[in-house]
Coordinates of C-alpha atoms in Angstrom, one line a residue:
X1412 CA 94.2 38.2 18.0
X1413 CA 92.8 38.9 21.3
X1414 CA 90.7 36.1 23.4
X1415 CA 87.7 35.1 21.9
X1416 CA 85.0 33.4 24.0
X1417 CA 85.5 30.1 22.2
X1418 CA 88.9 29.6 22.5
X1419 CA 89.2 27.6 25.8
X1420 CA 92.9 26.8 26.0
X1421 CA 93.8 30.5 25.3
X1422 CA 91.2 31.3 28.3
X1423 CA 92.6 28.7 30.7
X1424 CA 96.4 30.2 30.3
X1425 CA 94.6 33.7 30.5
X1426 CA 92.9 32.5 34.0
X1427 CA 95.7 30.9 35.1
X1428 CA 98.3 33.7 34.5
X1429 CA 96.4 37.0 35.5
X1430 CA 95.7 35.1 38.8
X1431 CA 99.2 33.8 39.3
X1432 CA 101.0 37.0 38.8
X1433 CA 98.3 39.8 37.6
X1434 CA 99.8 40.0 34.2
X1435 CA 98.8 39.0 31.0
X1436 CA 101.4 38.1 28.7
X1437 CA 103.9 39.4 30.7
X1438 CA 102.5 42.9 30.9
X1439 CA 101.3 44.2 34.4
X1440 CA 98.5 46.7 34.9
X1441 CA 100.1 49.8 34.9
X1442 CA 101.1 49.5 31.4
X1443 CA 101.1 51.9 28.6
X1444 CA 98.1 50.7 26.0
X1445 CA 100.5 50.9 22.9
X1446 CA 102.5 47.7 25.0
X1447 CA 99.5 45.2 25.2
X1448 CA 98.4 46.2 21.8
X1449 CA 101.8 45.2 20.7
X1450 CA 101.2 41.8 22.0
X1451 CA 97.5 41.4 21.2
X1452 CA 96.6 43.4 18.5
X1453 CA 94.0 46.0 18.2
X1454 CA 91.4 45.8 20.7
X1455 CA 87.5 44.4 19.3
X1456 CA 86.2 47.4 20.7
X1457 CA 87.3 50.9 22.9
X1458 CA 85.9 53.8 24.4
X1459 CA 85.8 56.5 27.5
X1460 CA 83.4 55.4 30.7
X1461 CA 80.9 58.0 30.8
X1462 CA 80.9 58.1 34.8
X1463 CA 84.4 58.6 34.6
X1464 CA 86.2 60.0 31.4
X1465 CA 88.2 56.6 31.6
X1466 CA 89.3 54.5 28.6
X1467 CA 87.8 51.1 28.5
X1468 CA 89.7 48.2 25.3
X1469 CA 88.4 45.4 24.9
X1470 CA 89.9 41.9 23.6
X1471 CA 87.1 39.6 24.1
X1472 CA 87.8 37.8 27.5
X1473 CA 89.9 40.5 28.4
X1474 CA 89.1 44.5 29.0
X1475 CA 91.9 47.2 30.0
X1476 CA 90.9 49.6 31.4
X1477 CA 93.3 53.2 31.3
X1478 CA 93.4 56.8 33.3
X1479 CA 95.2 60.1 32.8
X1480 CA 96.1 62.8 34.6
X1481 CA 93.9 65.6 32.4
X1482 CA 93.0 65.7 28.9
X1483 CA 95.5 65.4 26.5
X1484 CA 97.9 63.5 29.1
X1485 CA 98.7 59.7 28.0
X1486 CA 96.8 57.0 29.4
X1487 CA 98.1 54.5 31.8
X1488 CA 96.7 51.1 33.2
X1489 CA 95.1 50.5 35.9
X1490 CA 93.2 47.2 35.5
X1491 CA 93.1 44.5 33.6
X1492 CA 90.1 42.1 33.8
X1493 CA 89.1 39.0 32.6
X1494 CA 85.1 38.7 31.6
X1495 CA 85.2 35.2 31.7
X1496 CA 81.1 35.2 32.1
X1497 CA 81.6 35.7 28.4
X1498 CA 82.2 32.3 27.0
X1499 CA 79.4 29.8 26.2
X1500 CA 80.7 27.6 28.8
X1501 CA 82.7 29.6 31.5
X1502 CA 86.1 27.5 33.0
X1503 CA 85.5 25.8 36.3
X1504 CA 87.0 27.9 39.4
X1505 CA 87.6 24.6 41.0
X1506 CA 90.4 23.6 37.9
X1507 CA 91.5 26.6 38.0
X1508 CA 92.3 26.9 41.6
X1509 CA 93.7 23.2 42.2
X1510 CA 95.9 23.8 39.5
X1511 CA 97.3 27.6 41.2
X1512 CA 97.6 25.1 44.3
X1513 CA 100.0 22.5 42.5
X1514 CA 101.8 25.5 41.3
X1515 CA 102.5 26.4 45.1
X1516 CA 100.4 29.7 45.0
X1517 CA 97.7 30.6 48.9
X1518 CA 94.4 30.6 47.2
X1519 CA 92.2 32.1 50.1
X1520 CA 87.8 33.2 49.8
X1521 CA 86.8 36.7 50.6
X1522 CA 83.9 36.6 52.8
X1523 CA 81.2 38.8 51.2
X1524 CA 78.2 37.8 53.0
X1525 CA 76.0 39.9 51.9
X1526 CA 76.6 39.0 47.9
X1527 CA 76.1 35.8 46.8
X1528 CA 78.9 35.1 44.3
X1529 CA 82.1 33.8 45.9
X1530 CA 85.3 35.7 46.1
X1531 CA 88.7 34.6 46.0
X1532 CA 92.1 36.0 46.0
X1533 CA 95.6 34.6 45.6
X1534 CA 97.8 36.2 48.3
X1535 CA 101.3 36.5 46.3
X1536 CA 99.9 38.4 43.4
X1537 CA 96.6 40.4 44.9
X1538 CA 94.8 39.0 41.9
X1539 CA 90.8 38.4 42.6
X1540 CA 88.5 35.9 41.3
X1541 CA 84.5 36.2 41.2
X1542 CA 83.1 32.4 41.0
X1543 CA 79.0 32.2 40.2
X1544 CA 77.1 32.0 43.2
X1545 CA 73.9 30.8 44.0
X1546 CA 70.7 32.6 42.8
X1547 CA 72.9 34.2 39.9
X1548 CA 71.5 33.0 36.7
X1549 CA 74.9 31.4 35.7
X1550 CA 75.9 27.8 36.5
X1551 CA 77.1 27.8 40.1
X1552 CA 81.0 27.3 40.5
X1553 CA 82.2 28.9 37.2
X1554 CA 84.8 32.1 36.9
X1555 CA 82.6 34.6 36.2
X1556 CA 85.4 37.6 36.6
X1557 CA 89.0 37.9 37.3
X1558 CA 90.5 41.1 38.1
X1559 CA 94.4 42.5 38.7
X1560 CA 94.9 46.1 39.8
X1561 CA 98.0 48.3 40.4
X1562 CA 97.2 48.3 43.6
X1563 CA 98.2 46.0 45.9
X1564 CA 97.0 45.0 48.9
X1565 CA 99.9 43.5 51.4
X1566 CA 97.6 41.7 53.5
X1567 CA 95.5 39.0 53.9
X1568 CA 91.4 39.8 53.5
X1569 CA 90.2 37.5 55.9
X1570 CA 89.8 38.9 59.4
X1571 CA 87.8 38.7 62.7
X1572 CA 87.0 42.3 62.4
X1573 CA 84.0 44.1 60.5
X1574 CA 85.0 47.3 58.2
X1575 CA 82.3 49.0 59.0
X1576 CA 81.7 48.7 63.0
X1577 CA 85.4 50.1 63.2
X1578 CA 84.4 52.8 60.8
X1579 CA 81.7 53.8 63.4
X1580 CA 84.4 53.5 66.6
X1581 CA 86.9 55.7 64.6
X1582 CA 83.7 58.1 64.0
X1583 CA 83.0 58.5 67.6
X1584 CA 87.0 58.3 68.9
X1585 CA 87.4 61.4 66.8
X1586 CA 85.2 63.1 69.1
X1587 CA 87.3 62.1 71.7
X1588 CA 90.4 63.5 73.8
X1589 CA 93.1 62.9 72.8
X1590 CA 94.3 61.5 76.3
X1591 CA 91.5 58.9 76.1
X1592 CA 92.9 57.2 73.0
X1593 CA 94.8 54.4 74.9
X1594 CA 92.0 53.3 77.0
X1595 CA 89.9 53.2 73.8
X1596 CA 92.6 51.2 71.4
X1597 CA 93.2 48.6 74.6
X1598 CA 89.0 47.7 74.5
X1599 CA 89.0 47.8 71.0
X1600 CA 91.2 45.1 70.3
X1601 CA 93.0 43.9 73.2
X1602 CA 95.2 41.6 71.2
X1603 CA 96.8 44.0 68.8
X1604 CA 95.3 42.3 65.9
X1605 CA 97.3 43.5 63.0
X1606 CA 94.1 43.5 60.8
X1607 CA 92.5 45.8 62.8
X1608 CA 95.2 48.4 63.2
X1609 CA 94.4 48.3 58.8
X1610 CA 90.9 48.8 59.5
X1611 CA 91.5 51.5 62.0
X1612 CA 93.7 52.9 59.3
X1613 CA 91.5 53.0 56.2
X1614 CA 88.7 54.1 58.6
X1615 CA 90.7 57.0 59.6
X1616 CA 91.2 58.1 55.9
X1617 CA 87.0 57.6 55.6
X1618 CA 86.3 59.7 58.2
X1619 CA 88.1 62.5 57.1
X1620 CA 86.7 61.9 53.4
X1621 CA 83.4 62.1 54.7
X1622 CA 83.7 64.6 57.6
X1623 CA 86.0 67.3 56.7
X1624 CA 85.4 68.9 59.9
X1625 CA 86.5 66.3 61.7
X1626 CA 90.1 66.6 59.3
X1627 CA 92.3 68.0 62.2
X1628 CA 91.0 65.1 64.9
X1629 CA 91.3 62.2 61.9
X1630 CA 95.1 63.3 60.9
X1631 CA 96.3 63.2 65.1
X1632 CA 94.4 60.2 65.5
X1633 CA 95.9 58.6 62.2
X1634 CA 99.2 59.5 63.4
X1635 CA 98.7 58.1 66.9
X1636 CA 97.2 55.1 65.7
X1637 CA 100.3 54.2 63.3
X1638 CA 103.1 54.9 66.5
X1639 CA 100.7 52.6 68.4
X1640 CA 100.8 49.9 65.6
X1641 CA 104.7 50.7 65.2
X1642 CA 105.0 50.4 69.0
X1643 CA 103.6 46.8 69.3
X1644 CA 105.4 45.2 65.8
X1645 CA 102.5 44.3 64.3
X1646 CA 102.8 45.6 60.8
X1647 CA 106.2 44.8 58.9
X1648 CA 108.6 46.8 57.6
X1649 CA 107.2 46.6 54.2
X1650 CA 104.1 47.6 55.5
X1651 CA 104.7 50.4 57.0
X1652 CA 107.2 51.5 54.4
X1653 CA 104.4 51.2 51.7
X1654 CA 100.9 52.5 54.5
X1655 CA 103.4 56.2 55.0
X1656 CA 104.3 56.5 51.2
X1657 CA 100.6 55.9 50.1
X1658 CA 99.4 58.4 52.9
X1659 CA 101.3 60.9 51.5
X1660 CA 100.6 60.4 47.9
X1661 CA 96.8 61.1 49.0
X1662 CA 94.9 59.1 46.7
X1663 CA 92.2 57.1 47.4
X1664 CA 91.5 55.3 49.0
X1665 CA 94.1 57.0 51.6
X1666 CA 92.7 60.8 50.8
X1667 CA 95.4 63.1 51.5
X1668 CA 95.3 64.7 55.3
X1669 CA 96.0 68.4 56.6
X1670 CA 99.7 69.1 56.9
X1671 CA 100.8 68.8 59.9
X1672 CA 104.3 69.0 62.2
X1673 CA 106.2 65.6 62.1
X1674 CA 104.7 64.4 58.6
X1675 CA 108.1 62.4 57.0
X1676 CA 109.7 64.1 54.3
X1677 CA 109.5 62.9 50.5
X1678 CA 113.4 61.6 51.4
X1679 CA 111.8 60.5 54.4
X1680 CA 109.5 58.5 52.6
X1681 CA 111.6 57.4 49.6
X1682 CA 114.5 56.2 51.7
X1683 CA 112.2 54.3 53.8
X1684 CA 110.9 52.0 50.7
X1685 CA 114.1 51.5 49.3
X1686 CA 115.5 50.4 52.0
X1687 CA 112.6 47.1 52.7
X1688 CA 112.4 46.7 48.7
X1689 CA 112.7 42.7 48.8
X1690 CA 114.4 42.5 44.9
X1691 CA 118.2 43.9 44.5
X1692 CA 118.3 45.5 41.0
X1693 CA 120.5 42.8 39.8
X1694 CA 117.7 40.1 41.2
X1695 CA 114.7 41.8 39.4
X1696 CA 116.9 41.5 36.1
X1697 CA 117.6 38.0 36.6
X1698 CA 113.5 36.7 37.1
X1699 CA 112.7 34.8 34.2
X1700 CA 110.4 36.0 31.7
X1701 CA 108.0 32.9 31.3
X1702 CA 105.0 32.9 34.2
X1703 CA 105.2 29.5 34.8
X1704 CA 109.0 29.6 35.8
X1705 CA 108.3 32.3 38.1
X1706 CA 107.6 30.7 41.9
X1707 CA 105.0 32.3 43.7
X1708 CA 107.8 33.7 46.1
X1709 CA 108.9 35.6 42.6
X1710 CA 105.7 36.6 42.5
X1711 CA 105.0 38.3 45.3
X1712 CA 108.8 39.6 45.9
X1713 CA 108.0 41.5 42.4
X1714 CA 104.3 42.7 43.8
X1715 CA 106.2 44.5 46.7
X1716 CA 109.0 45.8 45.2
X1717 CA 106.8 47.1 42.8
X1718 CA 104.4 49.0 45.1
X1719 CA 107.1 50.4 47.1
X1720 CA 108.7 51.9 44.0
X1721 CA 105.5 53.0 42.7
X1722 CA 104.5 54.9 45.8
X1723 CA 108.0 56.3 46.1
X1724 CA 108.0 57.3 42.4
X1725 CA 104.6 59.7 43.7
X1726 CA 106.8 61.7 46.0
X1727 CA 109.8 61.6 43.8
X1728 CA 109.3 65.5 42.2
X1729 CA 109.4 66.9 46.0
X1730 CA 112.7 65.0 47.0
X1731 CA 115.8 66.8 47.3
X1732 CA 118.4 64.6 47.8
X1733 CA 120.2 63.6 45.0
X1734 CA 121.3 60.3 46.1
X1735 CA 117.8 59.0 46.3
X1736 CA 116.4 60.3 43.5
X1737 CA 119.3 59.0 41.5
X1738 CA 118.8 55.3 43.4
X1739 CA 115.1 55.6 42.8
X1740 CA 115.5 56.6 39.2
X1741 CA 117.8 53.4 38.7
X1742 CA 114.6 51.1 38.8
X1743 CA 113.1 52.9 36.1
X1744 CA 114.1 50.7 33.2
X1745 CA 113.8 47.8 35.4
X1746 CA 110.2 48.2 37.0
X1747 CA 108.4 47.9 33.8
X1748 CA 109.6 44.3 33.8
X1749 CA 108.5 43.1 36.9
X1750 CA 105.2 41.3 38.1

């Protein structure tokens, strides 16, 4: 079975639903690799990354790729991509996009200025498309790549703010005292533009990666930063539900940060997601099980709920109330079902 490089209208519904709900086949990327071989076959060809110990299936147009905790631990999803480069005549990204726009899915570009393919991303499902650019050796405006991840980003990537000259403010600010902070955040971005407080975040986490003498400044000032950005409203619940649980879980890229006083608790942090997820139990049930009559508010309803209960689930062995581990553990034959 799989999806071999000649079979077009396999690779069109392949394009079509990874991007619309970063599945394939109805199976997401955190998935169990016993589950998509159950639907596909075995892969053409498997093996472990050599830079990272990961395991890497292939079915043709499509590649899985798998982690584990330590050797001997079972593998779990991570990513699922579609190598679309691979067919003798790739699909055309404009097809493929006017058709996501018919279905009512946001079809926004990444700007990557310094690459020369083109980038895009459809908002409700954080899946990413990688169309030929110029000066690429493949024929300009063809999918080259389309990738879905377990990890979700809950915002939209275009923003008037670079990465990496926040990066370098956060640097410096960490030099800082701490009574200067507010002056600095007001000529930073006088508008309380909700992309940059993300920046500002991520850039935090980076800072502390890369300077761990700088931990104990980069934890207040992450702290600080987050009140501010809970002070002015400009990240939703959701948001700041899914930034504290993903702090706290520590992996990258949000490294973990020196304990300190006031940190929320596990309940803290599982309470808190439960309480913004956007599907009931009883909704997430009732979502049918065919992509196309899923609506791109499905979608992305699923993408959230399942990120909340996914970073919730990484705190869930340190919680102590009963009542929320019980609510939490409710989801569990549920969650595999979901976008």
């Amino acid at each position: 079975m799989g999806y071999r490089p000649r079979d077009r209208e396999l690779a069109i519904e392949l394009a079509l639903e990874l991007l619309a709900t970063g599945r394939v086949r109805g199976i997401p990327p955190n998935h169990r690799p016993a589950e998509l071989e159950r639907l596909l076959g075995r892969p053409f060809d498997e093996g472990l990354l050599h830079f990272s110990g990961n395991l890497l299936r292939d079915w043709g147009l499509l590649e899985a790729y798998y982690e584990r905790e330590h050797e001997g631990s079972p593998w779990h999803g991570t990513l699922l991509m579609g190598q679309l480069h691979r067919m003798p005549k790739p699909l055309k990204w404009k097809d493929i996009a006017r058709e996501l726009r018919r279905l009512g899915y946001e079809v926004t570009p990444e700007p990557q200025p310094t690459l020369e393919d083109d980038y895009f991303r459809v908002c409700e499902s954080g899946a990413g498309a990688v169309v030929n650019g110029k000066d690429t050796g493949w024929p300009r405006g063809h999918i080259a790549k389309i990738s879905s991840s377990d990890w979700l980003p809950v915002w939209s990537p275009s923003a008037p703010y670079d990465f990496n000259a926040v990066h370098r403010r956060i640097y410096v600010v960490t030099a800082e005292p701490e009574r200067s902070w507010t002056a600095w955040l007001a000529a930073q971005q006088p508008e309380s533009h909700s992309q940059w407080f993300r920046l500002a975040h991520r850039a935090v986490h980076t800072v502390a990666r890369e300077h761990p003498e700088r931990e104990p400044q980069a934890a207040a000032l992450h702290d600080w930063l987050l009140s501010q950005a809970e002070a002015v409203n400009v990240l939703s619940d959701v948001e700041q539900a899914l930034l504290t649980a993903r702090c706290a879980d520590g992996r990258f890229p949000f490294d973990a940060l020196p304990a300190r006083p006031g940190s929320p608790s596990p309940d803290a942090i599982i309470g808190r997601c439960l309480a913004v997820l956007p599907l009931t139990r009883e909704a997430a049930q009732s979502l049918p099980i065919s992509w196309r009559e899923l609506t791109p508010a499905d979608v992305q309803r699923s993408k959230l709920t399942r990120a909340l209960l996914t970073a919730a689930h990484q705190v869930r062995e340190k919680a102590t109330t009963q009542e929320l581990i019980d609510e939490l553990a409710a989801w569990d034959d549920v969650l595999p079902t979901i976008c």
